[in-house]
PDB file of C-alpha atoms in Angstrom:
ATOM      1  CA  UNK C 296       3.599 -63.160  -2.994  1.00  0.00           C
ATOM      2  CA  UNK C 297       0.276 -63.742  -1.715  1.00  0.00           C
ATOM      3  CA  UNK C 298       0.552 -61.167   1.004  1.00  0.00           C
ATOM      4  CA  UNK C 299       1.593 -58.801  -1.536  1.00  0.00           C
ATOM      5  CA  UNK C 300      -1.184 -59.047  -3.759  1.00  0.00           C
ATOM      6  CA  UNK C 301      -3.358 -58.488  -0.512  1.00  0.00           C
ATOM      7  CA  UNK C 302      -1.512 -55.717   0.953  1.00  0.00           C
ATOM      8  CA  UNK C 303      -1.955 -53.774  -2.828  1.00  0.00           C
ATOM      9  CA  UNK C 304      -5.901 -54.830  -2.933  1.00  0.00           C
ATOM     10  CA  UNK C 305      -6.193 -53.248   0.216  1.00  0.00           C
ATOM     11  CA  UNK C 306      -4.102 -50.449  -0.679  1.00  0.00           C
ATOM     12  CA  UNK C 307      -6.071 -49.723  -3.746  1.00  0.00           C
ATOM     13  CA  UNK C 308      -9.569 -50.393  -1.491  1.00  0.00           C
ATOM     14  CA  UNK C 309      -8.507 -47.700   0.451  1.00  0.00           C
ATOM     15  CA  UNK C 310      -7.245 -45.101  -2.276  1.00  0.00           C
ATOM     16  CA  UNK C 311     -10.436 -45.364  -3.727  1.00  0.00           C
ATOM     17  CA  UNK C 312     -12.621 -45.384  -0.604  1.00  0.00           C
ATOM     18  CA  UNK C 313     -10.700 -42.337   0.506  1.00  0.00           C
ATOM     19  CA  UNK C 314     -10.659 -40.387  -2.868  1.00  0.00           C
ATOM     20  CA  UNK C 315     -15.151 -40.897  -2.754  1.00  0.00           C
ATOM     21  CA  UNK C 316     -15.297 -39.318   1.067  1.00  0.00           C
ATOM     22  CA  UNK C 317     -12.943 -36.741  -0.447  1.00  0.00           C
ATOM     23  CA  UNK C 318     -14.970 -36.323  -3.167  1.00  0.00           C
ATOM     24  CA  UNK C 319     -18.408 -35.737  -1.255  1.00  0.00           C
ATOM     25  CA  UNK C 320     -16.964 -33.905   1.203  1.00  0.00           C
ATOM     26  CA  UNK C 321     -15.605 -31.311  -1.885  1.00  0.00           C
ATOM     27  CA  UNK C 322     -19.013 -31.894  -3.570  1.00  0.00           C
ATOM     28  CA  UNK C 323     -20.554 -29.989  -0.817  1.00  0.00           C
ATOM     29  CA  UNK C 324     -18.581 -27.827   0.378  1.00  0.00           C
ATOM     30  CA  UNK C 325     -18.744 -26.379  -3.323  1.00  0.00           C
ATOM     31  CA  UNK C 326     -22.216 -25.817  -3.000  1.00  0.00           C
ATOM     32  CA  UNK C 327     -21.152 -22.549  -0.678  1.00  0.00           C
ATOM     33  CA  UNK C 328     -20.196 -20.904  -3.985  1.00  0.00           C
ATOM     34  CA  UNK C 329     -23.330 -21.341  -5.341  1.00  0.00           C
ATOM     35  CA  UNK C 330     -25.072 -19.207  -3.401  1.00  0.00           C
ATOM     36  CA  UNK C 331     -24.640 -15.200  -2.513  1.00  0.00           C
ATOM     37  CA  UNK C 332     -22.632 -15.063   0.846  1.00  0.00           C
ATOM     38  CA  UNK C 333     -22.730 -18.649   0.982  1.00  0.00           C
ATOM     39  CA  UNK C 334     -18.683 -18.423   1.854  1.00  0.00           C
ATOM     40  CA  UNK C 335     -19.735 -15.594   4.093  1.00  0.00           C
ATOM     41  CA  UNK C 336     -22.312 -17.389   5.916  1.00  0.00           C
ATOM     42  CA  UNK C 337     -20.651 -20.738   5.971  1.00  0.00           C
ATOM     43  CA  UNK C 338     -21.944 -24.203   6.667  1.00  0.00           C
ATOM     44  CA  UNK C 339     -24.411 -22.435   8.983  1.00  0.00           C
ATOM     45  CA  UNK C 340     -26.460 -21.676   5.744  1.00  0.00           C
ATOM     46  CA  UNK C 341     -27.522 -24.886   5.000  1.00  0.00           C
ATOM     47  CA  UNK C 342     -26.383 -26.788   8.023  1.00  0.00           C
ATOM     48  CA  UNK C 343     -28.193 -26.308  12.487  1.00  0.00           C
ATOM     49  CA  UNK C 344     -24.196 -26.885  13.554  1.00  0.00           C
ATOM     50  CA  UNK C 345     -21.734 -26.872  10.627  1.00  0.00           C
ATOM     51  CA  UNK C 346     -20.782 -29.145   8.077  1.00  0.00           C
ATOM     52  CA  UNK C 347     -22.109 -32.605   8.134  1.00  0.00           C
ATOM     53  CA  UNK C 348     -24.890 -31.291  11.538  1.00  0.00           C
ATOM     54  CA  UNK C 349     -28.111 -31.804  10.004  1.00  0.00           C
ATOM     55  CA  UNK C 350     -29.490 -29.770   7.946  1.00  0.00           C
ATOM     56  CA  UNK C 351     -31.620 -26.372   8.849  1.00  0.00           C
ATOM     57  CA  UNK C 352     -35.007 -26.099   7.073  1.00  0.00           C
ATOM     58  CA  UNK C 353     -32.570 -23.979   4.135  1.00  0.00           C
ATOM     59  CA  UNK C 354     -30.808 -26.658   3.482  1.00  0.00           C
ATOM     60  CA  UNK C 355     -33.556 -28.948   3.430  1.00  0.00           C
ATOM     61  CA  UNK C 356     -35.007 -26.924   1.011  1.00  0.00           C
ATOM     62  CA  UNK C 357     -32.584 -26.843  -1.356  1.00  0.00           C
ATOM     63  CA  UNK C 358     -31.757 -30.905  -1.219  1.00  0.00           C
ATOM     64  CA  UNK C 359     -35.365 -31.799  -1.608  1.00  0.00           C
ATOM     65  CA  UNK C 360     -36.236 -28.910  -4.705  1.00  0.00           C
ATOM     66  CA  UNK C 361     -33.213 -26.953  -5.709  1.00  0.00           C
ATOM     67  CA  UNK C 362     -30.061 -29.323  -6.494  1.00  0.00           C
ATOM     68  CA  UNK C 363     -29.811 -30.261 -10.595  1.00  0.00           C
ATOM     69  CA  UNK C 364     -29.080 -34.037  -9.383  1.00  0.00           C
ATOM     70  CA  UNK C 365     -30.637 -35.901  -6.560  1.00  0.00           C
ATOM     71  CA  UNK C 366     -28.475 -36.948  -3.943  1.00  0.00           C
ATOM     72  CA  UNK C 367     -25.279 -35.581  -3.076  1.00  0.00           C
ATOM     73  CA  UNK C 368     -23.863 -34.713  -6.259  1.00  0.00           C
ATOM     74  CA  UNK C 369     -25.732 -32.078  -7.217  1.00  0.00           C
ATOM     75  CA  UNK C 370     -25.447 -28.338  -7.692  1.00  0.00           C
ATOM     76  CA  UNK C 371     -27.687 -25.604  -5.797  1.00  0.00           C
ATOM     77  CA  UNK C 372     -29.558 -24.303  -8.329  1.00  0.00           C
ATOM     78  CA  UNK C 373     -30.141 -20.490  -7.260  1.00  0.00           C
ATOM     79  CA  UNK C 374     -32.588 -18.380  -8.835  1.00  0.00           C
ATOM     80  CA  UNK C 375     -35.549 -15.893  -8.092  1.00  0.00           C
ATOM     81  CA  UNK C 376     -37.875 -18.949  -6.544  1.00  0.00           C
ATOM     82  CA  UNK C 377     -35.471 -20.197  -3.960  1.00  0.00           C
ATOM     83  CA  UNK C 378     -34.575 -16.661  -2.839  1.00  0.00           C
ATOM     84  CA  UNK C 379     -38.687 -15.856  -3.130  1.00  0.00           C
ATOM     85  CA  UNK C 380     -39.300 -18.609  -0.063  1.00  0.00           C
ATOM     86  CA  UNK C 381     -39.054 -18.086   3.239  1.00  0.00           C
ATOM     87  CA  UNK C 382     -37.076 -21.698   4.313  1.00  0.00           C
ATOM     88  CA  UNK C 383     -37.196 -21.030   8.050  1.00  0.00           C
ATOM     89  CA  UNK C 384     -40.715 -18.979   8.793  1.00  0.00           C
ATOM     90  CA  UNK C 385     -39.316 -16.261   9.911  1.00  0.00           C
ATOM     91  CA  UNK C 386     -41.286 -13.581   7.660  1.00  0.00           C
ATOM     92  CA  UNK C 387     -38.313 -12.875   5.522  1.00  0.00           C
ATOM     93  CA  UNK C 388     -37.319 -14.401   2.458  1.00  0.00           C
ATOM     94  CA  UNK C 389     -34.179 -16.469   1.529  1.00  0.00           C
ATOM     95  CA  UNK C 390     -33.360 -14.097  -0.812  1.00  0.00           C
ATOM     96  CA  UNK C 391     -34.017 -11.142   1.644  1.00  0.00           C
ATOM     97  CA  UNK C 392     -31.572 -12.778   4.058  1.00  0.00           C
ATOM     98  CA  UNK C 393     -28.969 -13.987   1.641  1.00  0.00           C
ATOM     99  CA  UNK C 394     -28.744 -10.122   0.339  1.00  0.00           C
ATOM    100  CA  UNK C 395     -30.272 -11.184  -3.231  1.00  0.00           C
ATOM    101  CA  UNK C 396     -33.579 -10.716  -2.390  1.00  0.00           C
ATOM    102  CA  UNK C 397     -34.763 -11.034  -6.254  1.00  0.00           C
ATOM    103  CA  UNK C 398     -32.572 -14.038  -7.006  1.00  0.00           C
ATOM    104  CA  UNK C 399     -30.038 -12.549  -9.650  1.00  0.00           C
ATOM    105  CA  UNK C 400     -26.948 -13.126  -7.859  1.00  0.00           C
ATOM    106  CA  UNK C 401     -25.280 -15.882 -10.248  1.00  0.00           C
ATOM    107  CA  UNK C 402     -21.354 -17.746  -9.272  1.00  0.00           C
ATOM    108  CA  UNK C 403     -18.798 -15.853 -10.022  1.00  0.00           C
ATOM    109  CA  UNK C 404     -20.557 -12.177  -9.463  1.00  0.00           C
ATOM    110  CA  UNK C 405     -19.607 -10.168  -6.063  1.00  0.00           C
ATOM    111  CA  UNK C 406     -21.570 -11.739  -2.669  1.00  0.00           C
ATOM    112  CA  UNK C 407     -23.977  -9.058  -2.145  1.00  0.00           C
ATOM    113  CA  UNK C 408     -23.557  -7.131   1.322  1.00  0.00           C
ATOM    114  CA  UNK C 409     -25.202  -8.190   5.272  1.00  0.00           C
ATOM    115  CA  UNK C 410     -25.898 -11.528   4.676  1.00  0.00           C
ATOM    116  CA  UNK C 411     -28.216 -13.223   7.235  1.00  0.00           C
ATOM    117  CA  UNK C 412     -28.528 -17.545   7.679  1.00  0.00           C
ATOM    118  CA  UNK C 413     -31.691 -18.396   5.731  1.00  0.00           C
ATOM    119  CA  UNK C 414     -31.899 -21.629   7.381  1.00  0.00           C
ATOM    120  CA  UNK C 415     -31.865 -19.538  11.107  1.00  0.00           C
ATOM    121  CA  UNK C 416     -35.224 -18.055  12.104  1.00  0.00           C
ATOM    122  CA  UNK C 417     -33.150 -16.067  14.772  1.00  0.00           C
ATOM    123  CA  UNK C 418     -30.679 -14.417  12.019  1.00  0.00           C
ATOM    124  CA  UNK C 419     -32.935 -11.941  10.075  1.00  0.00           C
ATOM    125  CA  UNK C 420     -32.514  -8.807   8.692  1.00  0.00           C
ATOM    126  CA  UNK C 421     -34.045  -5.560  10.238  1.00  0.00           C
ATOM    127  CA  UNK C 422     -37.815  -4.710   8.078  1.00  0.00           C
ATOM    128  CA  UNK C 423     -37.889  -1.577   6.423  1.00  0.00           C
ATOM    129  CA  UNK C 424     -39.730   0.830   7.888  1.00  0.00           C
ATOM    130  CA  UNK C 425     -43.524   0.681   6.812  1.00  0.00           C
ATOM    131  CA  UNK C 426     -44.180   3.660   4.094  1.00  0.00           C
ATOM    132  CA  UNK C 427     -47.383   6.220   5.304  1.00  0.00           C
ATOM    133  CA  UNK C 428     -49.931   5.997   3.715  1.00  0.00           C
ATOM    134  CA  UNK C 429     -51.382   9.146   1.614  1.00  0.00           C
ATOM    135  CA  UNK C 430     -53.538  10.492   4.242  1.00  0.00           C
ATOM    136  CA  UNK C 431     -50.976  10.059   7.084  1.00  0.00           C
ATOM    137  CA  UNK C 432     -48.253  12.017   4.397  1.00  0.00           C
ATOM    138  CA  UNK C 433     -50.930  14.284   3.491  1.00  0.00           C
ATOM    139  CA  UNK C 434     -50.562  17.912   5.551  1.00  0.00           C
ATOM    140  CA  UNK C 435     -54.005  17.827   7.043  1.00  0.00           C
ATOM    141  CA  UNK C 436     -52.491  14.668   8.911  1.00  0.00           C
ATOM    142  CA  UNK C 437     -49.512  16.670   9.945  1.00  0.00           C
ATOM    143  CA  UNK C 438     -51.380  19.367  11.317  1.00  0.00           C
ATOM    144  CA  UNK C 439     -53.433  17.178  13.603  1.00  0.00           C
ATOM    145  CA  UNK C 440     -49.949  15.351  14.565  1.00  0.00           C
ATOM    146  CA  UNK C 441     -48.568  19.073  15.962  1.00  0.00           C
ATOM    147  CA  UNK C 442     -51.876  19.693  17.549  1.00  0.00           C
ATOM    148  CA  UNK C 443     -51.991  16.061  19.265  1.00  0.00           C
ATOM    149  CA  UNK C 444     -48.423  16.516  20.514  1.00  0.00           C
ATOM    150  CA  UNK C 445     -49.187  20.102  22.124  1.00  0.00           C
ATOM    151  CA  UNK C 446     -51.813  18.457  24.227  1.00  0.00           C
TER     152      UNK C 446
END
């Protein structure tokens, strides 16, 4: 009887322990839909080498200013300033790399297209081409252009 009652203690210790791993492990993993191309991107967006690698300066980010609990149980909140900052230095921001580069994107709306890892400074997105300015779009400038190419 005795060996019963320890066999179901330790039964139910390890239902429960179980289900909370589980749980955090499904915690997280949800946060992927709460950001645009976060399924896309993957683990990699918040993570150097995967799920459960340490985090990348993105996902940093996000657990020390952007989750609505502290800990693990909260949800990414995404918005126009998380998408404004640029997590990993690389001169373009999260938004910008995420393909919501005004923060608008909210769960359940389409991932935006050519998502990039916010968290990777090597993973950017190409910069636009710089506009001229009004004297080099001007004609007097593209004159002088035609003559400097004929010598």
């Amino acid at each position: 009887m005795i060996l019963w009652k320890k066999t179901r203690v330790l039964l139910a210790a390890t239902l429960l322990l179980g289900g909370l791993v589980a749980g955090q492990a499904e915690g997280r993993g949800k946060r992927l839909t709460q950001l645009p191309n976060g399924g896309v991107v993957g683990c990699n967006t918040c993570h150097i080498g995967g799920g459960g690698s340490p985090r990348n300066p993105f996902g940093l980010e996000i657990q020390a200013n952007f989750l609505t609990a502290s800990g693990s149980a909260g949800d990414v909140v995404w918005g126009p300033e998380l998408a404004a900052l640029d997590s990993d230095g690389d001169g373009v921001s999260n938004g910008a790399e995420l393909g919501d580069p005004d923060g608008i994107w909210v769960v359940g709306d389409p991932d935006p297209a050519n998502p990039f890892a916010p968290g990777d400074p090597e993973s950017t997105p190409p910069l636009p081409e710089p506009m001229p300015t009004a004297v080099e779009a001007s004609n007097w400038a593209q004159i002088k252009n035609l003559i400097n190419e004929l010598d």
